[in-house]
Coordinates of C-alpha atoms in Angstrom, one line a residue:
Chain A
M108 CA 281.4 100.7 65.6
S109 CA 279.9 102.5 63.0
Q110 CA 276.6 103.9 65.2
T111 CA 277.0 107.5 66.4
L112 CA 275.9 107.9 69.3
N113 CA 273.0 110.7 68.8
F114 CA 269.8 109.1 67.2
Y115 CA 268.6 112.8 67.4
D116 CA 266.7 113.7 64.7
E117 CA 265.7 117.8 64.7
G118 CA 262.7 119.0 64.6
T119 CA 260.5 121.8 66.0
T120 CA 257.3 120.0 66.7
W121 CA 255.2 120.1 70.1
I122 CA 256.3 115.8 69.9
H123 CA 260.0 117.5 70.2
R124 CA 258.8 120.4 72.6
L125 CA 257.7 118.1 75.1
N126 CA 259.5 117.7 78.4
P127 CA 262.0 115.6 78.4
V128 CA 260.3 113.9 81.7
T129 CA 256.7 114.0 80.3
K130 CA 258.7 111.2 77.9
L131 CA 260.4 109.1 79.5
V132 CA 257.1 109.1 81.6
F133 CA 255.2 107.7 78.4
V134 CA 257.8 105.2 78.0
A135 CA 257.7 104.1 81.5
A136 CA 253.7 104.2 81.5
V137 CA 253.1 102.1 78.1
T138 CA 256.2 99.1 78.8
I139 CA 254.2 99.2 82.1
A140 CA 250.8 98.6 80.3
A141 CA 252.3 96.4 77.4
F142 CA 254.4 93.6 80.4
G143 CA 251.2 94.1 83.0
V144 CA 248.3 92.5 80.9
D145 CA 247.7 89.5 80.3
S146 CA 247.0 89.1 76.2
V147 CA 249.3 88.6 72.4
W148 CA 247.2 91.3 70.8
W149 CA 247.5 94.5 73.3
P150 CA 251.1 95.4 73.4
A151 CA 250.5 95.7 69.1
L152 CA 247.7 98.4 69.6
L153 CA 249.8 100.0 71.5
F154 CA 252.1 100.0 69.1
V155 CA 249.9 101.0 66.5
V156 CA 247.4 103.4 68.5
L157 CA 250.5 105.6 70.7
E158 CA 253.9 105.0 68.7
L159 CA 253.4 105.2 65.0
P160 CA 251.4 107.9 65.3
G161 CA 253.8 109.6 67.4
A162 CA 256.1 108.9 64.9
V163 CA 254.1 110.0 61.9
I164 CA 253.6 113.4 64.4
A165 CA 257.2 114.1 64.9
R166 CA 257.3 113.4 60.9
T167 CA 260.3 110.8 61.6
A168 CA 259.1 108.2 60.9
L169 CA 260.7 106.8 58.2
R170 CA 263.8 106.3 60.5
F171 CA 261.7 105.4 63.2
C172 CA 260.2 102.3 61.0
K173 CA 264.3 101.5 60.1
L174 CA 265.4 101.4 63.9
V175 CA 263.0 99.9 65.2
L176 CA 263.4 96.6 62.4
G177 CA 267.0 96.8 62.4
F178 CA 267.2 96.0 66.3
F179 CA 264.2 93.9 65.6
G180 CA 263.8 91.5 63.3
P181 CA 267.4 90.0 64.2
F182 CA 265.3 90.0 67.8
L183 CA 262.7 88.4 66.2
V184 CA 264.0 85.9 63.9
I185 CA 266.1 84.4 66.8
L186 CA 263.5 84.8 69.9
F187 CA 261.1 82.5 66.8
L188 CA 263.5 79.7 66.6
L189 CA 264.2 79.2 69.7
Q190 CA 260.8 79.6 71.7
G191 CA 259.2 78.0 68.4
L192 CA 261.0 75.3 68.0
T193 CA 262.5 74.3 71.5
Y194 CA 259.4 75.8 73.8
P195 CA 259.7 73.6 76.5
D196 CA 256.4 73.2 78.6
P197 CA 253.8 70.9 77.7
G198 CA 252.0 72.3 74.6
T199 CA 250.0 71.1 71.8
V200 CA 252.0 70.1 69.2
L201 CA 251.5 71.1 64.9
A202 CA 254.8 69.7 63.7
E203 CA 258.2 67.8 64.8
F204 CA 261.5 67.6 63.5
G205 CA 263.8 65.9 65.4
P206 CA 264.7 67.2 68.8
F207 CA 262.7 70.3 67.7
A208 CA 259.0 70.4 67.9
I209 CA 257.0 73.4 67.2
K210 CA 254.1 74.6 69.3
T211 CA 251.6 76.8 69.5
E212 CA 252.1 77.6 73.0
G213 CA 255.7 78.2 71.6
L214 CA 254.8 80.2 68.8
V215 CA 252.0 82.5 71.6
F216 CA 254.8 83.0 73.7
A217 CA 257.1 84.3 70.8
G218 CA 254.6 87.0 69.8
T219 CA 253.8 88.1 73.3
T220 CA 257.4 88.7 74.4
A221 CA 258.1 90.0 70.4
L222 CA 254.8 92.7 70.8
R223 CA 256.2 94.0 74.4
L224 CA 259.1 94.5 73.4
L225 CA 258.7 95.9 70.0
V226 CA 256.7 98.1 72.6
M227 CA 259.3 99.0 75.0
V228 CA 262.1 99.8 72.2
G229 CA 259.7 101.8 70.2
A230 CA 258.8 104.2 73.2
F231 CA 262.0 104.1 73.1
I232 CA 263.8 105.1 70.2
L233 CA 261.1 107.6 70.1
L234 CA 262.0 109.6 73.3
L235 CA 266.0 109.2 71.0
L236 CA 264.5 110.5 67.7
T237 CA 262.9 113.5 69.2
T238 CA 264.9 114.3 72.3
H239 CA 268.2 115.9 72.1
P240 CA 270.7 114.0 74.8
G241 CA 271.9 117.8 76.1
T242 CA 268.2 118.3 76.9
L243 CA 267.1 115.1 78.0
M244 CA 269.7 115.1 80.6
S245 CA 268.9 118.3 81.4
G246 CA 265.5 117.7 82.0
M247 CA 266.7 115.0 84.1
Q248 CA 268.8 116.9 86.2
Q249 CA 265.6 119.9 86.5
A250 CA 263.3 116.7 87.7
G251 CA 266.1 116.4 90.7
L252 CA 268.3 114.3 88.5
P253 CA 272.0 114.6 90.7
P254 CA 274.3 116.5 89.3
K255 CA 277.1 113.9 89.3
I256 CA 274.4 111.1 87.8
A257 CA 274.4 113.7 84.7
Y258 CA 277.6 114.4 84.4
V259 CA 278.4 110.8 84.0
I260 CA 275.7 109.8 81.7
S261 CA 277.0 113.3 79.5
A262 CA 280.1 112.5 79.5
T263 CA 280.1 108.9 78.8
M264 CA 278.0 110.1 75.4
Q265 CA 280.7 112.7 74.4
I266 CA 283.3 110.4 75.6
I267 CA 282.7 107.7 73.2
P268 CA 282.7 109.1 69.7
S269 CA 286.0 110.8 70.7
F270 CA 287.0 106.8 71.8
Q271 CA 286.4 106.2 68.0
A272 CA 288.9 109.1 66.7
R273 CA 291.8 108.3 69.0
A274 CA 291.5 104.8 68.0
S275 CA 292.3 106.2 64.6
A276 CA 294.6 108.0 65.3
I277 CA 296.5 105.3 67.1
M278 CA 296.1 103.2 64.3
Q279 CA 297.9 106.1 61.7
A280 CA 300.6 106.1 64.5
Q281 CA 301.0 102.8 64.5
Q282 CA 300.9 101.9 60.7
A283 CA 303.0 105.5 60.2
R284 CA 305.5 103.3 62.4
G285 CA 305.9 100.3 60.2
M286 CA 302.7 97.8 61.3
E287 CA 300.5 95.4 59.1
T288 CA 296.5 96.2 60.0
S289 CA 295.0 94.8 56.7
S290 CA 296.7 91.1 56.7
G291 CA 296.6 87.8 58.5
G292 CA 294.4 85.2 60.6
A293 CA 292.2 85.8 63.3
L294 CA 295.1 85.0 65.5
S295 CA 297.0 87.8 64.0
R296 CA 294.3 89.7 64.0
A297 CA 293.8 89.3 67.8
R298 CA 297.3 89.8 68.7
R299 CA 297.3 93.6 66.7
L300 CA 295.0 94.4 69.2
V301 CA 297.5 94.3 71.8
P302 CA 299.3 97.8 70.5
L303 CA 295.9 99.3 69.4
M304 CA 294.0 99.1 73.2
G305 CA 296.7 99.6 74.9
P306 CA 297.5 103.0 74.4
L307 CA 294.1 104.0 73.7
L308 CA 293.3 102.7 77.7
L309 CA 296.1 104.3 78.9
G310 CA 295.8 107.6 77.5
A311 CA 292.5 107.6 78.7
L312 CA 292.5 106.6 81.9
T313 CA 295.6 108.8 82.5
D314 CA 293.0 111.4 80.8
V315 CA 290.8 110.9 84.8
E316 CA 293.0 113.1 86.7
N317 CA 293.5 115.9 85.0
R318 CA 290.1 116.2 83.7
S319 CA 289.4 115.9 87.9
I320 CA 291.9 118.3 89.3
A321 CA 290.1 120.6 86.4
M322 CA 286.2 119.7 87.8
E323 CA 287.2 120.0 91.0
S324 CA 288.3 123.6 91.2
R325 CA 285.6 124.6 89.4
A326 CA 283.1 123.0 93.0
F327 CA 282.0 120.1 91.6
G328 CA 281.7 118.2 94.4
S329 CA 280.0 121.2 95.9
P330 CA 277.0 120.4 98.0
H331 CA 274.5 123.1 96.3
H332 CA 272.5 122.5 93.9
P333 CA 274.1 124.8 90.6
T334 CA 271.9 127.1 88.5
A335 CA 270.6 125.6 85.4
Y336 CA 272.2 127.4 81.9
T337 CA 269.4 125.7 80.2
V338 CA 266.2 125.9 81.4
V339 CA 263.8 123.3 79.8
S340 CA 259.9 124.0 80.0
D341 CA 257.4 123.0 81.3
S342 CA 253.8 123.3 82.1
R343 CA 250.8 122.4 84.1
T344 CA 249.4 120.4 81.6
Q345 CA 252.5 117.9 81.2
Q346 CA 252.5 117.5 84.7
A347 CA 248.9 116.6 84.9
A348 CA 249.1 114.3 81.9
R349 CA 252.4 112.4 83.5
W350 CA 250.4 111.2 86.5
G351 CA 247.5 109.9 83.6
M352 CA 249.9 108.4 81.8
I353 CA 251.0 106.5 84.9
L354 CA 247.3 106.1 85.9
L355 CA 246.5 104.9 83.2
G356 CA 248.8 102.1 82.4
V357 CA 248.6 101.0 86.2
S358 CA 244.0 101.0 85.6
A359 CA 245.1 98.8 82.9
I360 CA 246.6 96.3 84.5
V361 CA 243.9 96.5 87.3
L362 CA 241.5 95.9 84.9
N363 CA 243.3 93.0 83.4
T364 CA 243.5 91.2 86.5
L365 CA 239.8 92.3 87.2
G366 CA 238.9 90.8 83.8
V367 CA 236.8 93.8 81.7
F368 CA 239.0 92.4 79.1
Chain B
M218 CA 264.4 121.0 96.3
T219 CA 267.8 121.4 97.9
T220 CA 270.0 118.2 98.1
S221 CA 272.8 119.3 100.6
P222 CA 274.1 116.7 102.5
E223 CA 273.1 118.6 105.9
K224 CA 269.4 118.0 105.0
R225 CA 269.6 115.2 104.0
R226 CA 267.1 112.9 105.4
Y227 CA 268.3 109.6 104.7
P228 CA 272.2 108.1 104.7
P229 CA 273.3 107.0 101.8
W230 CA 273.7 102.6 103.1
L231 CA 270.3 103.1 103.3
L232 CA 269.3 103.4 99.7
I233 CA 272.2 101.1 98.8
A234 CA 269.9 98.6 101.6
A235 CA 266.9 99.2 99.8
G236 CA 268.2 98.6 96.9
A237 CA 269.5 95.1 97.3
A238 CA 266.5 94.0 99.8
I239 CA 263.6 95.1 96.4
I240 CA 267.2 93.1 94.1
L241 CA 266.5 90.1 96.6
A242 CA 262.7 90.1 97.3
T243 CA 262.6 90.4 93.8
Y244 CA 264.8 88.0 92.8
F245 CA 263.2 85.6 95.3
Y246 CA 259.8 85.8 93.8
L247 CA 260.9 85.2 90.4
V248 CA 263.2 82.1 91.3
V249 CA 262.8 80.7 94.4
W250 CA 258.5 81.2 93.9
Q251 CA 257.9 80.6 91.4
P252 CA 255.1 82.4 89.7
E253 CA 252.9 80.2 87.3
S254 CA 254.2 82.3 84.4
L255 CA 255.6 79.9 82.1
V256 CA 253.0 77.1 82.4
G257 CA 250.6 79.5 81.9
G258 CA 251.1 79.2 78.1
A259 CA 248.6 82.5 77.0
G260 CA 252.0 84.9 77.6
V261 CA 254.7 85.6 80.4
G262 CA 251.8 87.0 83.0
P263 CA 253.8 89.4 85.7
A264 CA 256.2 87.9 85.7
A265 CA 258.1 89.9 83.5
L266 CA 256.9 93.5 84.9
V267 CA 257.4 92.3 88.7
A268 CA 261.6 91.4 86.7
L269 CA 261.6 94.6 85.3
A270 CA 260.1 97.0 87.7
G271 CA 261.6 95.8 90.8
Y272 CA 265.0 95.4 89.1
L273 CA 265.3 98.6 87.2
A274 CA 263.9 100.8 91.3
G275 CA 266.7 98.6 93.1
S276 CA 269.7 99.6 91.0
A277 CA 267.8 102.9 90.8
L278 CA 268.0 102.8 94.9
I279 CA 271.7 101.6 94.3
I280 CA 273.3 104.0 91.8
A281 CA 271.6 107.2 93.9
G282 CA 273.1 106.1 97.3
A283 CA 277.1 104.9 95.9
M284 CA 276.7 108.0 94.0
S285 CA 276.1 110.7 96.8
R286 CA 279.1 110.5 98.5
M287 CA 281.7 109.2 95.5
P288 CA 285.0 111.9 95.5
T289 CA 285.4 113.6 92.2
S290 CA 288.5 111.7 91.2
T291 CA 286.0 108.1 91.2
V292 CA 283.1 110.8 89.7
T293 CA 285.6 110.9 86.1
L294 CA 286.8 107.9 85.9
L295 CA 283.1 106.2 86.0
P296 CA 282.4 107.9 81.8
I297 CA 286.3 106.5 81.1
A298 CA 285.6 102.7 82.3
I299 CA 281.3 102.9 81.8
A300 CA 282.7 104.1 77.5
I301 CA 285.3 100.8 77.9
N302 CA 282.2 98.4 78.7
I303 CA 280.0 100.0 76.2
V304 CA 282.8 100.4 73.4
A305 CA 283.6 96.0 73.8
G306 CA 280.4 95.0 74.6
Q307 CA 278.8 96.8 71.3
I308 CA 282.1 95.7 69.7
N309 CA 281.5 91.9 70.8
N310 CA 277.9 92.0 69.7
M311 CA 279.1 92.5 66.4
V312 CA 281.7 90.1 66.0
G313 CA 278.8 87.5 67.2
L314 CA 281.0 86.1 70.0
P315 CA 278.9 84.2 72.8
L316 CA 280.7 86.3 75.3
Y317 CA 279.7 89.2 76.6
L318 CA 282.6 91.3 77.4
D319 CA 281.1 94.2 78.4
S320 CA 281.8 94.0 82.1
I321 CA 285.6 95.1 81.6
G322 CA 285.2 98.8 83.3
T323 CA 283.1 97.9 86.1
V324 CA 285.9 95.3 87.6
L325 CA 288.4 98.3 86.8
V326 CA 286.2 100.8 88.6
G327 CA 285.2 97.7 91.7
L328 CA 289.3 97.2 92.4
L329 CA 289.9 100.8 92.1
A330 CA 287.2 102.0 94.1
G331 CA 285.3 99.8 96.2
P332 CA 282.6 97.5 95.8
A333 CA 279.9 100.6 96.1
A334 CA 282.2 102.5 93.1
G335 CA 281.4 99.6 90.8
A336 CA 278.0 98.8 91.4
A337 CA 277.4 102.0 90.7
T338 CA 279.4 101.5 87.5
G339 CA 277.5 98.6 86.2
A340 CA 274.1 100.2 86.7
L341 CA 274.7 103.4 85.0
S342 CA 276.9 101.5 81.9
N343 CA 273.6 99.6 81.1
V344 CA 271.6 102.8 81.2
I345 CA 274.0 104.8 79.1
W346 CA 274.1 101.7 76.6
G347 CA 270.0 101.1 76.4
I348 CA 269.6 104.8 76.2
S349 CA 271.8 105.8 73.5
I350 CA 272.5 101.9 71.6
S351 CA 270.8 99.6 72.5
P352 CA 268.1 99.5 74.5
A353 CA 268.1 95.7 75.4
S354 CA 270.5 96.5 77.4
L355 CA 268.4 98.4 80.3
P356 CA 267.4 95.6 82.4
F357 CA 270.6 94.0 82.8
S358 CA 271.2 96.9 84.3
T359 CA 271.1 94.7 88.1
T360 CA 273.5 92.1 87.5
Q361 CA 276.7 94.8 86.3
V362 CA 275.4 95.9 89.9
G363 CA 276.3 92.2 91.5
I364 CA 279.4 91.9 88.9
G365 CA 281.0 95.8 90.2
L366 CA 279.9 94.7 94.0
L367 CA 281.9 91.1 93.7
A368 CA 284.8 92.8 91.7
G369 CA 285.5 95.7 94.8
L370 CA 284.9 92.9 98.0
F371 CA 287.8 90.6 95.4
A372 CA 289.7 93.4 95.9
R373 CA 289.1 93.8 98.9
W374 CA 290.2 90.5 100.0
G375 CA 293.1 91.1 98.5
W376 CA 292.5 88.5 95.7
T377 CA 293.3 90.4 92.7
R378 CA 297.1 90.5 94.3
R379 CA 298.2 87.4 92.0
L380 CA 296.7 86.5 88.9
V381 CA 295.3 83.0 89.4
T382 CA 293.8 84.3 92.4
C383 CA 291.8 87.0 90.0
V384 CA 291.0 84.2 87.7
A385 CA 289.0 82.6 90.0
A386 CA 287.2 85.6 91.0
G387 CA 285.7 85.7 88.2
V388 CA 284.9 82.7 87.7
I389 CA 283.0 83.6 91.0
T390 CA 281.6 86.5 90.3
G391 CA 280.5 85.2 86.3
G392 CA 278.9 81.9 88.4
V393 CA 276.9 84.5 90.7
A394 CA 276.1 86.8 87.6
A395 CA 274.3 83.8 86.0
F396 CA 272.2 83.4 88.5
I397 CA 271.4 87.7 88.7
S398 CA 270.9 87.9 84.9
G399 CA 268.8 84.7 84.7
P400 CA 265.0 86.0 85.2
I401 CA 265.8 89.2 83.2
S402 CA 266.6 86.8 79.9
A403 CA 263.8 84.6 80.6
F404 CA 260.8 86.4 81.7
V405 CA 261.6 89.9 79.9
F406 CA 263.2 88.5 76.8
G407 CA 262.1 84.8 76.3
G408 CA 265.4 83.6 76.3
A409 CA 266.6 84.8 73.3
N410 CA 269.7 87.5 73.4
A411 CA 270.5 90.3 70.5
S412 CA 274.0 87.9 70.3
A413 CA 273.1 85.1 68.2
G414 CA 276.1 82.3 69.7
R415 CA 274.4 83.0 72.8
S416 CA 270.9 82.2 71.8
A417 CA 271.5 79.0 70.4
I418 CA 273.2 77.7 73.2
V419 CA 269.8 78.5 75.6
A420 CA 268.5 76.8 72.0
L421 CA 270.5 73.9 73.1
F422 CA 269.5 73.3 76.4
Q423 CA 265.7 73.8 76.0
T424 CA 266.1 70.5 73.7
L425 CA 268.1 68.9 77.1
G426 CA 264.4 69.5 78.9
L427 CA 265.1 72.4 80.8
D428 CA 262.8 75.2 80.9
T429 CA 263.5 78.9 79.9
L430 CA 264.3 80.2 83.4
G431 CA 266.6 76.8 83.8
A432 CA 267.6 76.9 80.0
A433 CA 268.9 80.6 80.6
I434 CA 270.9 80.2 84.0
A435 CA 272.2 77.4 82.5
Q436 CA 273.9 79.1 79.6
G437 CA 274.6 82.0 81.4
L438 CA 277.0 79.3 83.5
T439 CA 278.6 78.1 80.8
V440 CA 279.8 81.5 79.1
D441 CA 279.3 84.1 82.2
P442 CA 282.5 82.3 84.3
L443 CA 285.3 82.8 81.5
D444 CA 283.7 86.3 80.5
K445 CA 284.4 87.5 83.8
A446 CA 287.5 85.7 84.5
I447 CA 288.5 87.4 81.1
A448 CA 286.8 91.2 82.4
F449 CA 289.2 90.7 85.7
L450 CA 292.0 89.5 84.0
I451 CA 292.0 92.2 81.3
A452 CA 291.4 94.8 84.3
V453 CA 294.1 93.7 86.7
L454 CA 296.7 93.8 83.7
I455 CA 295.5 97.8 82.5
L456 CA 295.6 98.7 85.8
R457 CA 299.4 96.3 86.5
S458 CA 300.7 98.5 83.1
L459 CA 299.5 102.3 84.2
P460 CA 301.8 104.0 86.8
S461 CA 301.4 103.3 90.0
R462 CA 300.8 106.8 91.3
F463 CA 296.8 106.3 89.1
S464 CA 295.9 103.8 91.3
T465 CA 296.9 104.8 94.8
R466 CA 295.1 107.7 93.7
F467 CA 292.2 105.9 95.2
P468 CA 291.8 105.7 98.9
F469 CA 289.8 102.3 98.8
A470 CA 293.0 101.0 96.5
R471 CA 295.5 102.3 98.4
K472 CA 294.1 101.0 102.0
H473 CA 293.6 96.8 100.5
A474 CA 296.9 96.7 98.3
V475 CA 294.5 95.8 96.0
F476 CA 297.4 94.7 93.7
A477 CA 300.9 92.6 94.1
P478 CA 303.9 94.8 95.1
R479 CA 306.1 96.5 92.3
R480 CA 309.2 96.1 91.9
A481 CA 309.5 98.6 89.8
S482 CA 310.1 102.0 92.5
A483 CA 311.1 102.1 96.0
L484 CA 308.5 104.4 96.7
A485 CA 305.9 102.1 95.6
R486 CA 307.1 99.5 97.3
T487 CA 307.2 101.3 100.5
E488 CA 303.9 102.8 100.0
T489 CA 301.9 99.6 99.1
A490 CA 303.8 97.7 101.9
D491 CA 303.1 100.0 104.8
A492 CA 299.2 99.4 103.2
T493 CA 299.7 95.9 103.2
H494 CA 301.1 95.9 107.1
Q495 CA 298.1 98.1 107.7
E496 CA 295.8 96.0 106.0
D497 CA 297.1 92.9 107.7
T498 CA 296.7 94.9 111.3
L499 CA 293.2 95.9 110.8
Q500 CA 292.5 91.9 110.3
G501 CA 294.3 91.3 113.3
G502 CA 292.3 93.2 114.8
R503 CA 288.9 92.0 113.3
A504 CA 289.7 88.2 114.3

């Protein structure tokens, strides 16, 4: 696992300063709109009109494109190979190779699905690029997310990098005891996972006890709502904008069902 | 905006029940009462949106309900379990194995702390994986709800005491998981997924004449039972190799004697024997 758990790209643009909940509602609204409307070009329009300019304004356009493509490229290829060649429903056949048949409907289906996913993933990546994970959690907690859930989410984000650090420490310790780490076939490599994963998991699980005692002694399970250390700013305009975005997303579906576009 | 238990307007089980009801309703809408979705040709229609919205709303309610009364010792276990899920799942996707391996932690919590805690772990695990590394895992959180729930139930029924029944429990869980995840991978992702190996299996079933939903479920049925059997086995082996003090700290594991009686120490043996005895009398009372 070479990726870190943090996409955040520091900045001071107004998109960075927005309340995280507003950005989360944007993700929801744009996803609803993309999945709810029955058209190939509609999700592409959403992506080009709403998400790309957002990334440009937040000055992370380059990383945004890289991340979206990095996630999306392989998926796109798989999707087109899968539905382009083996689309199960009857349709206009463009070309045939043995058991495979390229059908117009299959290509349209693959395209629609791909573009919808592009909108959903793009909105998510925009949120993660412009929001510090800590701010995201504080914002969600102020919006009513229970502290236990917020703890689990932020603790996991911190534990995964520390897992990596611990794994490399264990690896060095085992090498110091004479374990070969760089030779052998698949089977001996798999067997070598045991002395690496064993101490990692057992160590992590025995930590649980200490942590829970430490947290109980700091009134973690208390039913009272804790006060916030960092207060995430919010405004009337943003509140209105959140409702507005949801309404727009839903009305896009309604207009589409009524046949307006 | 206080959330003290006295002022709560509804009990936690109501949230869990409501979440389960929403998920079931979504499922029956999508699978049993098949909407004209893939047949339409032009696009997927509302099925994808219904699948996303229904499954996510249901999972959110289940998380909220299960977490509200969770003791701190379980809450601190959750991040570790979720990290195990995410790290193993990520390694699996990078290596390109046609498995998932992303539910070991879910099963672990289900065995130690019961069905509700397992379900919450599973759902949160895919939510966190979704908002941190791979957004595509987010819609599958409902599958993990099912896995955590079943892990807890099988542990309660004593299936995890012996390795044979434990593997059987994994196989059954895998079958259920395949049926839960089918609509998501067919309607939202068009049958494709992050692993090339798994997508190839879907392609194979589509050439054999199944529709996309059928192929997605069939792909799940070829992979999930094996995958979940591995997850159950690894989880049980991890928990058995820990000192028995660890698992007996969880009231659920203690009460239902989730693990085989140990021979390590006389003290542990009497304790698990007590617990089995207790459960036997409980079952006798019920029968």
